[in-house]
């Protein structure tokens, strides 16, 4: 057979084979992996594990597992997912970092608009400002006084540049006009362990990680980052930061699911259908509500709306981050 014909035939065969496997997605003997770019046991990991369970049934009972590729404020895991084979078997769950990283990093090993397929926003999560159990302050007013008296000595934990805790901490320092020493971890799971142990003083973290620690009184809770107080019984008495003297302070974290760019359209359609089923799953909704999170019930679960929302968030946070002043290479 002459070369060009042979090449054309094998290209057709490859297309047919890929097309067929896209139709069969997900194969019963394969595993779908969700890359979580933060440490196990933390807030994003908890959302991912609940989501994995909710996705299993709509994906025909296939197993959905988590790969914690943590570090560098989620850039390591996000880059790993961007480079994965685009066949639907490797996905990424990440949060608002997808919108803040472009402003925080001068160079990123991936492009948020160009290297991903968007599969839907799954939830919104409030944040809480919490302190080590030995902090003398018992409410936000006392904390504000303690911060004034301890300027230059305060350690604030976070999960690295681009993490939600970093964003909240950045805004908090800017609003209080007090610079704190930030300690970066691979996720807020290890950060909250150090907070409980008294190695750091403060942490602003998602309720999916802090609710159980607040309920167990292992940390001191001072305020919530949302515009309104929360409805979760154990968090409903916490004031907002805005009402505590930091006007307009508002951060809500959202999580979205992504596939690497180039994943075949029929696979993306099946994955998005599964996401839509997951966000209606009463079990998933209940578990997330118990952690203070709100499962998405609006059009952001549509891929085009998810992408539009991320672009709007990039446009919103860029100038705020620049004004708050930040530092990244
Ligand atoms: N999402 C991070 C984690 O799961 C925490 C953060 O972004 O602050 O650890």
Short mmCIF file of C-alpha atoms and ligand atoms in Angstrom, two decimals:
data_model
loop_
_atom_site.label_atom_id
_atom_site.label_comp_id
_atom_site.label_asym_id
_atom_site.label_seq_id
_atom_site.Cartn_x
_atom_site.Cartn_y
_atom_site.Cartn_z
CA UNK A 1 0.00 0.00 0.00
CA UNK A 2 1.42 3.40 -0.78
CA UNK A 3 2.27 5.67 2.16
CA UNK A 4 -0.41 8.40 1.95
CA UNK A 5 -3.27 5.86 1.64
CA UNK A 6 -1.90 3.78 4.52
CA UNK A 7 -1.66 6.94 6.67
CA UNK A 8 -5.20 7.98 5.78
CA UNK A 9 -6.59 4.52 6.63
CA UNK A 10 -4.88 4.35 9.99
CA UNK A 11 -6.10 7.86 10.80
CA UNK A 12 -9.67 6.75 10.02
CA UNK A 13 -9.21 3.60 12.12
CA UNK A 14 -7.94 5.69 15.04
CA UNK A 15 -10.86 8.09 14.75
CA UNK A 16 -13.35 5.21 14.66
CA UNK A 17 -11.69 3.52 17.64
CA UNK A 18 -11.61 6.76 19.66
CA UNK A 19 -15.17 7.57 18.63
CA UNK A 20 -16.34 4.10 19.68
CA UNK A 21 -14.63 4.35 23.06
CA UNK A 22 -16.20 7.78 23.54
CA UNK A 23 -19.64 6.26 22.93
CA UNK A 24 -18.91 3.49 25.45
CA UNK A 25 -17.68 5.90 28.13
CA UNK A 26 -17.25 5.07 30.93
CA UNK A 27 -16.00 1.51 30.38
CA UNK A 28 -16.96 -0.78 33.27
CA UNK A 29 -13.36 -1.88 33.84
CA UNK A 30 -11.98 1.66 34.04
CA UNK A 31 -11.75 4.09 36.96
CA UNK A 32 -12.54 7.77 36.80
CA UNK A 33 -9.97 9.80 38.76
CA UNK A 34 -10.69 13.25 40.16
CA UNK A 35 -7.48 15.18 40.77
CA UNK A 36 -7.78 17.27 43.95
CA UNK A 37 -4.97 19.83 43.99
CA UNK A 38 -4.93 20.05 47.81
CA UNK A 39 -4.14 17.76 50.76
CA UNK A 40 -6.39 14.84 51.73
CA UNK A 41 -8.91 15.53 54.50
CA UNK A 42 -9.21 19.24 53.66
CA UNK A 43 -12.18 21.23 52.39
CA UNK A 44 -11.79 20.59 48.65
CA UNK A 45 -11.01 16.93 49.28
CA UNK A 46 -14.27 16.62 51.27
CA UNK A 47 -16.30 18.13 48.45
CA UNK A 48 -14.54 15.83 45.96
CA UNK A 49 -15.16 12.68 47.99
CA UNK A 50 -18.88 13.45 48.40
CA UNK A 51 -19.07 14.33 44.70
CA UNK A 52 -17.26 11.13 43.67
CA UNK A 53 -19.90 9.13 45.48
CA UNK A 54 -22.72 11.09 43.87
CA UNK A 55 -21.20 10.67 40.39
CA UNK A 56 -20.80 6.91 40.63
CA UNK A 57 -24.45 5.99 39.96
CA UNK A 58 -25.06 8.35 37.03
CA UNK A 59 -21.77 7.07 35.54
CA UNK A 60 -23.13 3.53 35.48
CA UNK A 61 -21.59 2.34 38.76
CA UNK A 62 -17.97 2.93 37.68
CA UNK A 63 -15.57 3.65 40.51
CA UNK A 64 -14.58 7.29 40.99
CA UNK A 65 -11.39 7.83 43.00
CA UNK A 66 -9.49 10.86 44.30
CA UNK A 67 -5.87 11.72 43.48
CA UNK A 68 -4.54 14.32 45.94
CA UNK A 69 -1.86 16.13 43.92
CA UNK A 70 -1.24 18.87 46.46
CA UNK A 71 1.15 21.78 46.62
CA UNK A 72 1.99 25.26 45.33
CA UNK A 73 -1.49 26.68 45.94
CA UNK A 74 -3.11 24.06 43.68
CA UNK A 75 -0.95 24.80 40.62
CA UNK A 76 0.73 21.35 40.73
CA UNK A 77 -2.50 19.33 40.63
CA UNK A 78 -4.19 21.67 38.18
CA UNK A 79 -1.23 21.35 35.78
CA UNK A 80 -1.29 17.57 36.20
CA UNK A 81 -4.97 17.45 35.20
CA UNK A 82 -4.40 19.79 32.25
CA UNK A 83 -1.72 17.41 30.90
CA UNK A 84 -3.72 14.19 31.46
CA UNK A 85 -5.00 12.11 28.54
CA UNK A 86 -8.23 13.81 27.44
CA UNK A 87 -10.43 10.71 27.57
CA UNK A 88 -12.76 11.56 30.47
CA UNK A 89 -11.00 9.26 32.94
CA UNK A 90 -9.00 12.07 34.57
CA UNK A 91 -10.88 15.11 35.85
CA UNK A 92 -10.06 18.05 38.11
CA UNK A 93 -12.02 19.52 40.99
CA UNK A 94 -10.81 22.98 41.89
CA UNK A 95 -12.27 26.08 43.46
CA UNK A 96 -12.13 29.86 43.12
CA UNK A 97 -8.36 29.43 42.65
CA UNK A 98 -9.14 28.89 38.95
CA UNK A 99 -10.15 32.58 38.90
CA UNK A 100 -7.55 34.00 41.28
CA UNK A 101 -4.42 32.16 40.08
CA UNK A 102 -4.24 34.12 36.81
CA UNK A 103 -3.89 37.34 38.88
CA UNK A 104 -1.64 35.84 41.56
CA UNK A 105 0.95 34.15 39.37
CA UNK A 106 3.00 35.89 36.72
CA UNK A 107 3.56 32.52 35.00
CA UNK A 108 1.24 29.51 35.21
CA UNK A 109 1.96 26.08 33.68
CA UNK A 110 -1.58 26.03 32.23
CA UNK A 111 -4.18 28.38 30.81
CA UNK A 112 -7.51 28.44 32.69
CA UNK A 113 -9.56 29.49 29.63
CA UNK A 114 -7.74 27.33 27.06
CA UNK A 115 -6.55 24.09 28.68
CA UNK A 116 -9.81 22.80 30.19
CA UNK A 117 -13.28 21.65 29.31
CA UNK A 118 -15.84 22.95 31.81
CA UNK A 119 -18.21 20.42 33.37
CA UNK A 120 -20.23 22.51 35.82
CA UNK A 121 -19.99 24.37 39.13
CA UNK A 122 -21.04 22.07 41.97
CA UNK A 123 -21.24 24.19 45.13
CA UNK A 124 -20.68 27.46 46.97
CA UNK A 125 -18.85 27.40 50.29
CA UNK A 126 -18.63 30.16 52.91
CA UNK A 127 -15.45 30.74 54.92
CA UNK A 128 -14.89 31.22 58.62
CA UNK A 129 -12.18 33.12 60.46
CA UNK A 130 -10.89 30.81 63.18
CA UNK A 131 -8.14 30.96 65.80
CA UNK A 132 -5.99 28.64 67.89
CA UNK A 133 -7.83 27.37 70.99
CA UNK A 134 -5.42 29.20 73.32
CA UNK A 135 -6.06 32.65 71.81
CA UNK A 136 -7.33 34.93 74.60
CA UNK A 137 -9.96 36.56 72.33
CA UNK A 138 -13.44 35.03 72.59
CA UNK A 139 -15.25 37.09 69.95
CA UNK A 140 -14.38 39.24 66.96
CA UNK A 141 -14.26 42.48 68.99
CA UNK A 142 -11.69 40.98 71.36
CA UNK A 143 -9.81 39.52 68.40
CA UNK A 144 -9.58 42.97 66.75
CA UNK A 145 -8.00 44.33 69.97
CA UNK A 146 -5.64 41.33 70.22
CA UNK A 147 -4.55 41.86 66.58
CA UNK A 148 -3.79 45.54 67.29
CA UNK A 149 -1.75 44.58 70.36
CA UNK A 150 0.17 41.81 68.62
CA UNK A 151 1.11 43.49 65.32
CA UNK A 152 4.25 41.94 63.84
CA UNK A 153 3.85 38.71 65.81
CA UNK A 154 0.77 37.12 64.20
CA UNK A 155 1.02 33.92 62.17
CA UNK A 156 -1.72 33.32 59.62
CA UNK A 157 -1.94 29.91 57.94
CA UNK A 158 -3.00 29.25 54.37
CA UNK A 159 -2.93 26.58 51.68
CA UNK A 160 -0.52 28.43 49.39
CA UNK A 161 -0.77 31.23 46.88
CA UNK A 162 -4.03 30.80 44.99
CA UNK A 163 -5.80 28.95 47.77
CA UNK A 164 -9.08 30.26 49.18
CA UNK A 165 -7.43 30.69 52.58
CA UNK A 166 -4.74 32.79 50.91
CA UNK A 167 -7.32 35.00 49.21
CA UNK A 168 -9.33 35.44 52.42
CA UNK A 169 -6.15 36.12 54.44
CA UNK A 170 -4.97 38.65 51.88
CA UNK A 171 -8.28 40.53 52.05
CA UNK A 172 -8.28 40.29 55.85
CA UNK A 173 -4.80 41.82 56.14
CA UNK A 174 -5.75 44.52 53.68
CA UNK A 175 -9.02 45.31 55.54
CA UNK A 176 -7.41 45.36 59.01
CA UNK A 177 -4.27 47.08 57.65
CA UNK A 178 -2.20 44.65 59.68
CA UNK A 179 0.47 42.61 57.96
CA UNK A 180 0.75 39.05 59.25
CA UNK A 181 3.33 36.34 58.69
CA UNK A 182 1.73 33.83 56.36
CA UNK A 183 2.59 30.16 56.66
CA UNK A 184 1.78 28.09 53.56
CA UNK A 185 0.70 24.45 53.76
CA UNK A 186 -0.27 21.92 51.07
CA UNK A 187 -3.90 22.35 52.10
CA UNK A 188 -5.84 23.57 55.09
CA UNK A 189 -6.07 20.03 56.51
CA UNK A 190 -2.45 20.29 57.77
CA UNK A 191 -2.96 24.01 58.52
CA UNK A 192 -5.90 23.37 60.85
CA UNK A 193 -3.90 20.63 62.62
CA UNK A 194 -1.20 23.22 63.36
CA UNK A 195 -3.83 25.77 64.41
CA UNK A 196 -5.28 23.29 66.91
CA UNK A 197 -1.72 22.60 68.11
CA UNK A 198 -1.08 26.34 68.56
CA UNK A 199 1.73 26.57 65.96
CA UNK A 200 -0.20 29.25 64.07
CA UNK A 201 -2.65 31.87 65.35
CA UNK A 202 -5.30 32.38 62.70
CA UNK A 203 -6.77 30.74 59.61
CA UNK A 204 -9.56 31.74 57.28
CA UNK A 205 -10.92 28.48 55.93
CA UNK A 206 -13.93 26.94 54.25
CA UNK A 207 -16.79 25.63 56.38
CA UNK A 208 -16.37 22.21 54.76
CA UNK A 209 -13.22 21.94 56.89
CA UNK A 210 -14.00 24.08 59.92
CA UNK A 211 -17.58 23.19 60.90
CA UNK A 212 -16.71 19.96 62.72
CA UNK A 213 -13.74 21.59 64.50
CA UNK A 214 -15.92 24.53 65.58
CA UNK A 215 -18.62 22.14 66.81
CA UNK A 216 -15.99 20.17 68.77
CA UNK A 217 -14.64 23.49 70.18
CA UNK A 218 -11.15 22.58 69.00
CA UNK A 219 -10.72 26.05 67.48
CA UNK A 220 -12.11 29.50 68.25
CA UNK A 221 -14.55 30.82 65.65
CA UNK A 222 -14.80 34.58 65.14
CA UNK A 223 -16.72 35.44 61.98
CA UNK A 224 -17.96 34.33 58.56
CA UNK A 225 -16.76 35.73 55.25
CA UNK A 226 -20.17 35.94 53.58
CA UNK A 227 -22.42 38.99 53.25
CA UNK A 228 -25.14 37.30 55.34
CA UNK A 229 -24.90 35.17 58.46
CA UNK A 230 -25.16 31.42 57.83
CA UNK A 231 -28.09 29.08 58.47
CA UNK A 232 -26.07 26.03 59.60
CA UNK A 233 -27.09 25.61 63.29
CA UNK A 234 -23.54 25.53 64.69
CA UNK A 235 -22.47 28.59 62.65
CA UNK A 236 -25.58 30.76 62.73
CA UNK A 237 -24.45 32.90 65.69
CA UNK A 238 -21.18 33.93 64.05
CA UNK A 239 -21.19 37.56 62.86
CA UNK A 240 -20.12 38.45 59.34
CA UNK A 241 -16.76 40.19 58.95
CA UNK A 242 -18.61 43.03 57.22
CA UNK A 243 -20.83 43.66 60.26
CA UNK A 244 -17.77 43.33 62.53
CA UNK A 245 -16.16 46.49 61.19
CA UNK A 246 -14.68 45.38 57.86
CA UNK A 247 -17.23 46.87 55.44
CA UNK A 248 -17.85 45.07 52.14
CA UNK A 249 -15.78 42.06 53.18
CA UNK A 250 -17.23 39.17 51.22
CA UNK A 251 -15.71 35.93 49.93
CA UNK A 252 -17.62 32.83 48.87
CA UNK A 253 -15.76 29.89 47.44
CA UNK A 254 -17.16 27.79 44.60
CA UNK A 255 -15.97 24.46 43.24
CA UNK A 256 -16.16 23.31 39.62
CA UNK A 257 -15.33 20.12 37.74
CA UNK A 258 -13.06 20.16 34.68
CA UNK A 259 -11.67 17.78 32.05
CA UNK A 260 -8.50 18.29 30.01
CA UNK A 261 -8.99 20.22 26.76
CA UNK A 262 -9.72 17.91 23.84
CA UNK A 263 -11.89 15.40 25.72
CA UNK A 264 -14.39 14.11 23.11
CA UNK A 265 -17.78 15.82 23.05
CA UNK A 266 -19.84 12.65 23.76
CA UNK A 267 -17.71 12.00 26.86
CA UNK A 268 -18.14 15.59 28.04
CA UNK A 269 -21.90 15.32 27.54
CA UNK A 270 -22.04 12.17 29.68
CA UNK A 271 -19.90 13.75 32.38
CA UNK A 272 -22.05 16.88 32.48
CA UNK A 273 -25.22 14.77 32.71
CA UNK A 274 -23.62 12.97 35.66
CA UNK A 275 -22.75 16.31 37.34
CA UNK A 276 -26.34 17.48 36.87
CA UNK A 277 -27.61 14.27 38.47
CA UNK A 278 -25.09 14.62 41.33
CA UNK A 279 -26.18 18.16 42.26
CA UNK A 280 -29.76 16.90 42.53
CA UNK A 281 -28.77 13.88 44.66
CA UNK A 282 -30.46 14.43 48.07
CA UNK A 283 -27.65 12.60 49.83
CA UNK A 284 -24.97 14.87 48.32
CA UNK A 285 -27.06 17.97 49.11
CA UNK A 286 -27.58 16.88 52.72
CA UNK A 287 -23.91 16.07 53.33
CA UNK A 288 -22.79 19.38 51.86
CA UNK A 289 -25.40 21.34 53.83
CA UNK A 290 -24.13 19.74 57.02
CA UNK A 291 -20.73 21.25 56.20
CA UNK A 292 -22.14 24.72 55.57
CA UNK A 293 -21.89 24.40 51.75
CA UNK A 294 -24.69 25.05 49.27
CA UNK A 295 -24.99 22.71 46.30
CA UNK A 296 -25.53 24.55 43.04
CA UNK A 297 -29.12 24.81 41.87
CA UNK A 298 -28.65 27.29 39.05
CA UNK A 299 -27.45 27.48 35.46
CA UNK A 300 -23.75 27.42 36.42
CA UNK A 301 -24.02 23.63 36.20
CA UNK A 302 -24.13 24.10 32.39
CA UNK A 303 -20.61 23.99 30.86
CA UNK A 304 -21.01 27.26 28.92
CA UNK A 305 -22.35 29.04 32.01
CA UNK A 306 -19.57 27.57 34.17
CA UNK A 307 -16.98 28.99 31.76
CA UNK A 308 -18.74 32.36 31.62
CA UNK A 309 -18.86 32.46 35.43
CA UNK A 310 -15.13 31.69 35.74
CA UNK A 311 -14.34 34.45 33.26
CA UNK A 312 -16.49 36.89 35.25
CA UNK A 313 -14.74 35.81 38.46
CA UNK A 314 -11.31 36.34 36.82
CA UNK A 315 -12.42 39.86 35.86
CA UNK A 316 -13.80 40.48 39.37
CA UNK A 317 -10.86 39.22 41.45
CA UNK A 318 -7.93 40.46 39.34
CA UNK A 319 -8.23 44.13 40.37
CA UNK A 320 -9.12 43.27 44.00
CA UNK A 321 -6.04 41.05 44.34
CA UNK A 322 -3.84 43.69 42.74
CA UNK A 323 -5.25 46.38 45.07
CA UNK A 324 -4.74 44.15 48.13
CA UNK A 325 -1.14 43.79 46.95
CA UNK A 326 0.35 40.43 46.26
CA UNK A 327 3.50 38.68 45.38
CA UNK A 328 3.99 35.71 43.08
CA UNK A 329 6.28 34.28 40.44
N1 LIG B 1 -9.02 24.20 49.15
C1 LIG B 1 -7.89 24.09 50.04
C2 LIG B 1 -7.82 22.72 50.64
O1 LIG B 1 -8.60 21.88 50.27
C3 LIG B 1 -7.89 25.12 51.09
C4 LIG B 1 -7.87 26.50 50.53
O2 LIG B 1 -8.08 26.69 49.35
O3 LIG B 1 -7.66 27.40 51.31
O4 LIG B 1 -6.99 22.48 51.47
#
